[in-house]
């Protein structure tokens, strides 16, 4: 390997890039990528009410196929730095583990992507048989309004298209090679509102208590599963996360009751069919109850990158390096893959995720070497026989 991925990971961890700070991390990538011939663009996006955020898009090659490595250099705050065994931005190595905020999520994987690309570009004399890009945001852990969404639009506006994307989020529950994410469930928030008539608790006939109605509706919505799952997804799930009457007075029947909920839904639904399913169920349970559901806007739709040649290529490289056959999963929370999927097929594969966002975040240095070898094999195969 012509570039040392562990050294790169240490350099990146030492950049204190807590969202939305750039911290020197993108400048570092800029320098390394330009050094081997990538055309690098740094873009700062703004929006009222949100911090300005720097992002990076770099490309080498002009032809197809076009493989893009995606990720983020921002990190969550370290919390109580004194609670760490090794300082969160020192990038110490102890007992074969690299410690630091972002080691797992996801400066470690960015270092692997970069080292693999530098090595591949050197091996092909600076002329890949297609194009390699880096799409790196500084706004993934924050509100994510000045990050990947705008960067993708910015690249598309230049007329550039991707064929496939590998996002380096930490996907492995235990060991490198456990799991590729080939999709994510959708996420939808809503508030169930039941309206009654306020009144004196001693004269219930003169009032209409919305608590009775909301309890009936909530229990109906929790009673029946939304579906039984699908080929690549767990069953969809609705969870109520709060129930609020906001009534400070014990002898007054309240006029309104609200319950907030979140649904994680699979590919048996679209957002529209999901909403109408919930409303049908509520209507069926609501005799003489005045209710409505306020749906929140969502930018987290369900998606699936169907298994096929590209997923096989990635899984094959993982198996050769680690000896493990990765599970193809759609579990977990959302990620920036939900935005990338509108532009090209995307899969996620990175380091192990046990310590992400925790005190003493760390990864084995052997995994950084292993993941670099996996990405390097993917590049080799991808440009030898591009999957359709
Ligand atoms: Zn992440």
CSV table of C-alpha atoms and ligand atoms in Angstrom, one decimal:
chain,number,residue,atom,x,y,z
A,1,UNK,CA,0.0,0.0,0.0
A,2,UNK,CA,1.6,3.3,-1.1
A,3,UNK,CA,-0.3,5.3,1.6
A,4,UNK,CA,-0.6,4.3,5.3
A,5,UNK,CA,-4.3,4.3,6.2
A,6,UNK,CA,-3.6,4.2,10.0
A,7,UNK,CA,-1.4,7.3,9.7
A,8,UNK,CA,-4.1,9.0,7.7
A,9,UNK,CA,-6.8,8.1,10.3
A,10,UNK,CA,-4.6,9.6,13.0
A,11,UNK,CA,-4.1,12.8,11.0
A,12,UNK,CA,-7.9,13.1,10.5
A,13,UNK,CA,-8.7,12.4,14.2
A,14,UNK,CA,-6.4,15.2,15.2
A,15,UNK,CA,-8.5,17.7,13.3
A,16,UNK,CA,-11.2,18.7,15.9
A,17,UNK,CA,-14.1,18.8,13.4
A,18,UNK,CA,-17.1,18.7,15.7
A,19,UNK,CA,-20.1,19.7,13.6
A,20,UNK,CA,-20.1,22.3,12.0
A,21,UNK,CA,-16.4,23.0,12.4
A,22,UNK,CA,-14.2,21.9,9.5
A,23,UNK,CA,-11.2,21.5,11.9
A,24,UNK,CA,-8.7,21.1,9.1
A,25,UNK,CA,-10.1,17.7,8.1
A,26,UNK,CA,-11.3,18.7,4.6
A,27,UNK,CA,-8.1,20.8,4.0
A,28,UNK,CA,-6.2,17.6,4.8
A,29,UNK,CA,-8.2,15.5,2.3
A,30,UNK,CA,-7.9,18.3,-0.3
A,31,UNK,CA,-4.1,18.3,-0.1
A,32,UNK,CA,-3.8,14.5,-0.3
A,33,UNK,CA,-6.2,14.2,-3.2
A,34,UNK,CA,-4.8,17.0,-5.2
A,35,UNK,CA,-1.4,15.5,-4.7
A,36,UNK,CA,-2.2,12.6,-6.9
A,37,UNK,CA,-4.3,14.5,-9.5
A,38,UNK,CA,-7.8,14.7,-8.2
A,39,UNK,CA,-9.7,17.9,-9.1
A,40,UNK,CA,-10.9,19.1,-5.7
A,41,UNK,CA,-13.8,21.4,-5.0
A,42,UNK,CA,-14.5,22.8,-1.6
A,43,UNK,CA,-18.0,24.2,-1.3
A,44,UNK,CA,-19.6,26.1,1.6
A,45,UNK,CA,-23.4,25.9,1.9
A,46,UNK,CA,-25.5,28.3,3.9
A,47,UNK,CA,-29.1,28.5,5.0
A,48,UNK,CA,-30.8,30.9,7.4
A,49,UNK,CA,-31.0,29.5,10.9
A,50,UNK,CA,-28.2,26.9,10.3
A,51,UNK,CA,-24.4,27.2,10.5
A,52,UNK,CA,-22.4,27.4,7.3
A,53,UNK,CA,-20.8,24.1,6.5
A,54,UNK,CA,-17.9,23.2,4.3
A,55,UNK,CA,-18.0,20.2,2.0
A,56,UNK,CA,-15.7,18.6,-0.5
A,57,UNK,CA,-16.1,17.0,-3.9
A,58,UNK,CA,-13.1,15.5,-5.7
A,59,UNK,CA,-12.8,13.5,-8.9
A,60,UNK,CA,-10.2,11.9,-10.9
A,61,UNK,CA,-10.9,10.6,-14.4
A,62,UNK,CA,-13.6,11.8,-16.8
A,63,UNK,CA,-15.1,8.6,-18.1
A,64,UNK,CA,-17.5,5.9,-16.9
A,65,UNK,CA,-18.0,3.9,-14.8
A,66,UNK,CA,-18.0,6.4,-12.0
A,67,UNK,CA,-17.6,5.1,-8.5
A,68,UNK,CA,-18.0,7.6,-5.6
A,69,UNK,CA,-16.8,7.1,-2.0
A,70,UNK,CA,-19.1,9.1,0.3
A,71,UNK,CA,-18.7,10.0,3.9
A,72,UNK,CA,-18.5,12.8,6.5
A,73,UNK,CA,-15.5,14.3,8.4
A,74,UNK,CA,-17.6,15.9,11.1
A,75,UNK,CA,-17.9,14.2,14.5
A,76,UNK,CA,-20.2,14.4,17.5
A,77,UNK,CA,-18.8,16.2,20.5
A,78,UNK,CA,-16.5,14.2,22.8
A,79,UNK,CA,-18.6,14.8,25.9
A,80,UNK,CA,-16.5,14.8,29.1
A,81,UNK,CA,-13.0,14.6,27.8
A,82,UNK,CA,-11.7,13.6,31.2
A,83,UNK,CA,-13.7,10.4,31.0
A,84,UNK,CA,-11.6,9.2,28.0
A,85,UNK,CA,-8.7,6.8,28.6
A,86,UNK,CA,-6.9,8.7,25.8
A,87,UNK,CA,-7.7,12.3,24.9
A,88,UNK,CA,-10.5,12.3,22.2
A,89,UNK,CA,-8.4,14.2,19.6
A,90,UNK,CA,-5.0,12.7,20.3
A,91,UNK,CA,-5.4,9.6,18.1
A,92,UNK,CA,-3.3,7.5,20.5
A,93,UNK,CA,-2.7,3.8,19.7
A,94,UNK,CA,-2.8,1.4,22.6
A,95,UNK,CA,-3.0,-2.4,22.5
A,96,UNK,CA,-3.6,-2.4,18.8
A,97,UNK,CA,-6.6,0.0,19.1
A,98,UNK,CA,-6.7,3.5,17.6
A,99,UNK,CA,-8.6,5.8,20.1
A,100,UNK,CA,-10.4,9.0,19.2
A,101,UNK,CA,-13.6,10.8,18.3
A,102,UNK,CA,-14.4,9.7,14.8
A,103,UNK,CA,-12.2,6.6,14.8
A,104,UNK,CA,-15.3,4.5,14.0
A,105,UNK,CA,-17.8,7.1,12.8
A,106,UNK,CA,-16.2,7.7,10.4
A,107,UNK,CA,-12.8,9.2,9.9
A,108,UNK,CA,-11.3,5.7,10.1
A,109,UNK,CA,-13.3,4.6,7.0
A,110,UNK,CA,-12.5,7.9,5.2
A,111,UNK,CA,-8.8,7.1,5.8
A,112,UNK,CA,-9.3,3.6,4.3
A,113,UNK,CA,-11.1,5.1,1.2
A,114,UNK,CA,-8.4,7.6,0.7
A,115,UNK,CA,-5.5,5.1,1.1
A,116,UNK,CA,-7.2,2.6,-1.2
A,117,UNK,CA,-7.8,5.3,-3.8
A,118,UNK,CA,-4.2,6.7,-3.6
A,119,UNK,CA,-2.8,3.2,-4.0
A,120,UNK,CA,-5.1,2.4,-6.9
A,121,UNK,CA,-4.4,5.7,-8.7
A,122,UNK,CA,-0.7,5.1,-8.3
A,123,UNK,CA,-1.0,1.6,-9.7
A,124,UNK,CA,-2.9,2.8,-12.8
A,125,UNK,CA,-0.5,5.6,-13.5
A,126,UNK,CA,-3.0,8.3,-12.5
A,127,UNK,CA,-5.5,7.1,-15.2
A,128,UNK,CA,-8.3,5.0,-13.8
A,129,UNK,CA,-10.4,3.1,-16.3
A,130,UNK,CA,-13.3,5.4,-15.4
A,131,UNK,CA,-13.7,7.9,-12.6
A,132,UNK,CA,-13.3,7.8,-8.8
A,133,UNK,CA,-14.8,10.5,-6.7
A,134,UNK,CA,-15.0,11.6,-3.0
A,135,UNK,CA,-18.2,13.2,-1.7
A,136,UNK,CA,-17.4,14.3,1.8
A,137,UNK,CA,-19.6,16.5,4.0
A,138,UNK,CA,-19.0,18.3,7.2
A,139,UNK,CA,-22.7,18.2,8.2
A,140,UNK,CA,-23.9,14.6,8.8
A,141,UNK,CA,-24.0,14.5,12.6
A,142,UNK,CA,-25.8,17.9,12.8
A,143,UNK,CA,-29.0,19.1,11.2
A,144,UNK,CA,-27.7,17.9,7.8
A,145,UNK,CA,-29.2,20.8,5.8
A,146,UNK,CA,-25.9,22.2,4.4
A,147,UNK,CA,-24.3,18.8,3.7
A,148,UNK,CA,-24.9,15.9,1.4
A,149,UNK,CA,-28.3,17.0,0.0
A,150,UNK,CA,-26.8,20.3,-1.3
A,151,UNK,CA,-23.5,18.7,-2.4
A,152,UNK,CA,-25.4,16.1,-4.5
A,153,UNK,CA,-27.4,18.9,-6.1
A,154,UNK,CA,-24.3,20.9,-6.7
A,155,UNK,CA,-22.5,17.9,-8.5
A,156,UNK,CA,-25.6,17.1,-10.5
A,157,UNK,CA,-25.9,20.8,-11.7
A,158,UNK,CA,-22.4,20.4,-13.2
A,159,UNK,CA,-23.8,17.6,-15.3
A,160,UNK,CA,-21.9,14.8,-13.4
A,161,UNK,CA,-23.4,11.4,-12.8
A,162,UNK,CA,-22.5,8.6,-10.5
A,163,UNK,CA,-22.8,4.9,-11.3
A,164,UNK,CA,-22.4,3.5,-7.8
A,165,UNK,CA,-21.6,4.7,-4.3
A,166,UNK,CA,-20.0,3.3,-1.3
A,167,UNK,CA,-20.8,5.1,2.0
A,168,UNK,CA,-18.3,4.4,4.7
A,169,UNK,CA,-20.6,4.5,7.7
A,170,UNK,CA,-19.7,2.0,10.5
A,171,UNK,CA,-21.9,-1.0,9.6
A,172,UNK,CA,-20.5,-4.0,11.4
A,173,UNK,CA,-22.1,-4.9,14.7
A,174,UNK,CA,-19.0,-6.9,15.9
A,175,UNK,CA,-16.2,-7.6,13.5
A,176,UNK,CA,-15.1,-6.3,10.1
A,177,UNK,CA,-17.1,-8.2,7.5
A,178,UNK,CA,-20.3,-8.7,9.5
A,179,UNK,CA,-22.7,-6.5,7.6
A,180,UNK,CA,-23.3,-4.5,4.5
A,181,UNK,CA,-26.3,-2.1,4.6
A,182,UNK,CA,-28.2,-2.3,1.3
A,183,UNK,CA,-31.1,0.0,2.3
A,184,UNK,CA,-32.7,1.7,5.2
A,185,UNK,CA,-36.2,1.9,6.6
A,186,UNK,CA,-38.2,5.1,6.2
A,187,UNK,CA,-38.9,7.3,9.2
A,188,UNK,CA,-42.1,9.2,9.7
A,189,UNK,CA,-43.2,11.3,12.7
A,190,UNK,CA,-46.7,12.2,13.5
A,191,UNK,CA,-48.9,13.7,16.3
A,192,UNK,CA,-52.3,12.2,17.1
A,193,UNK,CA,-54.6,15.0,18.3
A,194,UNK,CA,-57.9,14.3,20.0
A,195,UNK,CA,-60.2,17.2,20.7
A,196,UNK,CA,-62.8,17.1,23.4
A,197,UNK,CA,-64.7,19.7,25.5
A,198,UNK,CA,-63.1,21.0,28.7
A,199,UNK,CA,-65.2,21.1,31.8
A,200,UNK,CA,-65.5,20.5,35.6
A,201,UNK,CA,-64.4,17.0,36.6
A,202,UNK,CA,-67.5,16.7,38.8
A,203,UNK,CA,-69.8,17.3,35.8
A,204,UNK,CA,-68.5,14.9,33.2
A,205,UNK,CA,-71.7,14.8,31.3
A,206,UNK,CA,-71.2,18.5,30.5
A,207,UNK,CA,-67.7,17.8,29.1
A,208,UNK,CA,-66.1,15.4,26.6
A,209,UNK,CA,-62.8,14.0,27.9
A,210,UNK,CA,-60.3,13.6,25.1
A,211,UNK,CA,-58.2,11.3,27.3
A,212,UNK,CA,-60.7,8.5,26.7
A,213,UNK,CA,-60.5,8.9,23.0
A,214,UNK,CA,-56.8,9.1,22.7
A,215,UNK,CA,-56.3,6.0,24.9
A,216,UNK,CA,-58.7,4.1,22.5
A,217,UNK,CA,-56.9,5.3,19.4
A,218,UNK,CA,-53.5,4.7,20.7
A,219,UNK,CA,-54.3,1.2,21.8
A,220,UNK,CA,-55.9,0.5,18.4
A,221,UNK,CA,-52.8,1.7,16.6
A,222,UNK,CA,-50.5,-0.4,18.8
A,223,UNK,CA,-52.6,-3.5,18.7
A,224,UNK,CA,-51.9,-4.8,15.2
A,225,UNK,CA,-48.6,-5.1,13.4
A,226,UNK,CA,-48.2,-2.8,10.4
A,227,UNK,CA,-46.9,-5.7,8.3
A,228,UNK,CA,-45.0,-8.9,8.6
A,229,UNK,CA,-41.7,-7.6,7.1
A,230,UNK,CA,-40.4,-8.2,3.5
A,231,UNK,CA,-37.6,-10.0,1.8
A,232,UNK,CA,-34.9,-7.6,3.0
A,233,UNK,CA,-36.7,-5.7,5.8
A,234,UNK,CA,-37.9,-6.2,9.3
A,235,UNK,CA,-41.6,-5.5,10.0
A,236,UNK,CA,-42.6,-1.9,10.1
A,237,UNK,CA,-43.1,-0.5,13.6
A,238,UNK,CA,-45.0,2.4,15.2
A,239,UNK,CA,-43.9,3.6,18.6
A,240,UNK,CA,-45.6,6.3,20.6
A,241,UNK,CA,-42.9,8.5,22.2
A,242,UNK,CA,-45.0,10.8,24.3
A,243,UNK,CA,-48.6,11.4,25.5
A,244,UNK,CA,-49.4,15.0,26.5
A,245,UNK,CA,-52.4,16.6,27.9
A,246,UNK,CA,-50.6,19.5,29.5
A,247,UNK,CA,-53.2,19.9,32.2
A,248,UNK,CA,-51.9,21.3,35.5
A,249,UNK,CA,-55.3,21.1,37.2
A,250,UNK,CA,-56.6,17.9,38.7
A,251,UNK,CA,-60.3,19.0,38.7
A,252,UNK,CA,-60.6,20.1,35.1
A,253,UNK,CA,-61.3,17.8,32.2
A,254,UNK,CA,-58.9,18.9,29.5
A,255,UNK,CA,-60.0,20.1,26.1
A,256,UNK,CA,-57.3,18.3,24.0
A,257,UNK,CA,-54.9,15.4,24.2
A,258,UNK,CA,-51.9,14.7,22.0
A,259,UNK,CA,-49.6,11.7,21.4
A,260,UNK,CA,-46.4,11.8,19.3
A,261,UNK,CA,-45.2,8.8,17.5
A,262,UNK,CA,-42.5,7.6,15.0
A,263,UNK,CA,-42.9,4.9,12.4
A,264,UNK,CA,-40.0,3.0,10.9
A,265,UNK,CA,-41.4,1.5,7.8
A,266,UNK,CA,-40.2,-1.0,5.2
A,267,UNK,CA,-40.6,-1.3,1.4
A,268,UNK,CA,-44.2,-2.6,1.7
A,269,UNK,CA,-45.2,1.0,2.1
A,270,UNK,CA,-44.6,4.4,0.5
A,271,UNK,CA,-45.0,7.4,2.8
A,272,UNK,CA,-48.5,8.0,1.3
A,273,UNK,CA,-49.8,4.4,1.7
A,274,UNK,CA,-48.4,4.3,5.2
A,275,UNK,CA,-50.2,7.5,6.2
A,276,UNK,CA,-53.5,6.3,4.8
A,277,UNK,CA,-53.2,2.9,6.5
A,278,UNK,CA,-52.7,4.6,9.9
A,279,UNK,CA,-55.6,7.0,9.2
A,280,UNK,CA,-57.9,4.1,8.2
A,281,UNK,CA,-57.0,2.2,11.4
A,282,UNK,CA,-57.6,5.3,13.5
A,283,UNK,CA,-60.9,6.0,11.8
A,284,UNK,CA,-62.1,2.4,12.4
A,285,UNK,CA,-61.3,2.7,16.1
A,286,UNK,CA,-62.7,6.2,16.6
A,287,UNK,CA,-66.4,6.0,17.4
A,288,UNK,CA,-67.5,9.6,18.2
A,289,UNK,CA,-64.0,10.7,18.8
A,290,UNK,CA,-62.8,13.9,17.1
A,291,UNK,CA,-59.3,13.3,16.0
A,292,UNK,CA,-56.7,14.2,13.4
A,293,UNK,CA,-53.1,13.3,12.7
A,294,UNK,CA,-50.5,16.0,12.0
A,295,UNK,CA,-47.9,14.4,9.9
A,296,UNK,CA,-44.4,16.0,9.9
A,297,UNK,CA,-42.5,16.5,6.7
A,298,UNK,CA,-39.8,13.7,6.3
A,299,UNK,CA,-36.8,13.4,4.1
A,300,UNK,CA,-36.2,9.8,5.2
A,301,UNK,CA,-37.9,7.5,2.7
A,302,UNK,CA,-37.4,3.8,2.7
A,303,UNK,CA,-35.0,2.5,0.0
A,304,UNK,CA,-33.4,-0.7,-1.1
A,305,UNK,CA,-30.4,-1.3,-3.3
A,306,UNK,CA,-31.4,-4.6,-4.7
A,307,UNK,CA,-28.8,-7.4,-4.4
A,308,UNK,CA,-27.1,-7.9,-7.8
A,309,UNK,CA,-23.7,-7.6,-9.4
A,310,UNK,CA,-22.6,-4.5,-7.5
A,311,UNK,CA,-23.5,-5.9,-4.1
A,312,UNK,CA,-21.9,-9.2,-5.1
A,313,UNK,CA,-18.7,-7.4,-6.0
A,314,UNK,CA,-18.5,-5.7,-2.6
A,315,UNK,CA,-19.5,-8.8,-0.7
A,316,UNK,CA,-16.9,-10.8,-2.6
A,317,UNK,CA,-14.1,-8.4,-1.7
A,318,UNK,CA,-15.2,-8.5,2.0
A,319,UNK,CA,-15.2,-12.3,2.0
A,320,UNK,CA,-11.8,-12.5,0.4
A,321,UNK,CA,-10.2,-10.2,2.9
A,322,UNK,CA,-12.0,-11.2,6.1
A,323,UNK,CA,-13.2,-14.7,5.4
A,324,UNK,CA,-16.7,-13.6,6.4
A,325,UNK,CA,-19.9,-13.6,4.3
A,326,UNK,CA,-21.5,-10.3,5.2
A,327,UNK,CA,-25.1,-10.1,6.0
A,328,UNK,CA,-27.1,-7.9,3.7
A,329,UNK,CA,-29.1,-5.7,6.1
A,330,UNK,CA,-31.5,-2.8,6.2
A,331,UNK,CA,-31.5,-2.3,10.0
A,332,UNK,CA,-30.6,0.7,12.0
A,333,UNK,CA,-31.3,4.5,11.8
A,334,UNK,CA,-31.1,6.6,8.7
A,335,UNK,CA,-27.9,7.9,7.1
A,336,UNK,CA,-27.0,10.1,4.2
A,337,UNK,CA,-27.5,7.1,1.9
A,338,UNK,CA,-31.2,8.2,2.0
A,339,UNK,CA,-30.2,11.2,-0.1
A,340,UNK,CA,-27.6,9.5,-2.3
A,341,UNK,CA,-30.1,6.8,-3.4
A,342,UNK,CA,-31.8,9.4,-5.6
A,343,UNK,CA,-28.7,9.6,-7.7
A,344,UNK,CA,-27.2,6.1,-7.9
A,345,UNK,CA,-27.3,2.7,-6.2
A,346,UNK,CA,-25.6,3.0,-2.8
A,347,UNK,CA,-24.4,0.5,-0.2
A,348,UNK,CA,-22.8,1.2,3.1
A,349,UNK,CA,-19.8,-0.6,4.5
A,350,UNK,CA,-17.3,0.6,7.0
A,351,UNK,CA,-15.7,-0.3,10.3
A,352,UNK,CA,-17.3,-1.8,13.5
A,353,UNK,CA,-19.8,0.3,15.2
A,354,UNK,CA,-19.8,-0.7,18.9
A,355,UNK,CA,-18.1,2.5,20.1
A,356,UNK,CA,-19.5,5.1,17.8
A,357,UNK,CA,-20.6,8.3,19.6
A,358,UNK,CA,-19.3,6.8,22.9
A,359,UNK,CA,-16.5,7.8,25.3
A,360,UNK,CA,-13.3,5.9,24.2
A,361,UNK,CA,-14.5,5.5,20.6
A,362,UNK,CA,-11.9,3.2,19.1
A,363,UNK,CA,-11.2,0.7,16.3
A,364,UNK,CA,-8.5,-2.0,15.9
A,365,UNK,CA,-5.7,-0.7,13.6
A,366,UNK,CA,-5.9,-4.2,12.0
A,367,UNK,CA,-9.5,-3.3,10.9
A,368,UNK,CA,-8.3,-0.1,9.3
A,369,UNK,CA,-5.7,-2.1,7.3
A,370,UNK,CA,-8.4,-4.7,6.5
A,371,UNK,CA,-11.0,-2.2,5.3
A,372,UNK,CA,-8.4,-0.5,3.1
A,373,UNK,CA,-7.6,-3.8,1.5
A,374,UNK,CA,-11.4,-4.4,0.9
A,375,UNK,CA,-11.9,-1.0,-0.7
A,376,UNK,CA,-8.7,-1.5,-2.8
A,377,UNK,CA,-10.0,-4.8,-4.1
A,378,UNK,CA,-13.3,-3.2,-4.9
A,379,UNK,CA,-11.6,-0.5,-7.0
A,380,UNK,CA,-9.5,-3.1,-8.8
A,381,UNK,CA,-12.6,-5.3,-9.7
A,382,UNK,CA,-14.9,-2.4,-10.4
A,383,UNK,CA,-12.7,-0.9,-13.0
A,384,UNK,CA,-11.8,-4.3,-14.5
A,385,UNK,CA,-15.5,-5.4,-15.0
A,386,UNK,CA,-17.9,-2.6,-14.1
A,387,UNK,CA,-21.1,-4.1,-12.8
A,388,UNK,CA,-24.3,-3.0,-14.6
B,1,LIG,ZN1,-21.5,8.6,10.7
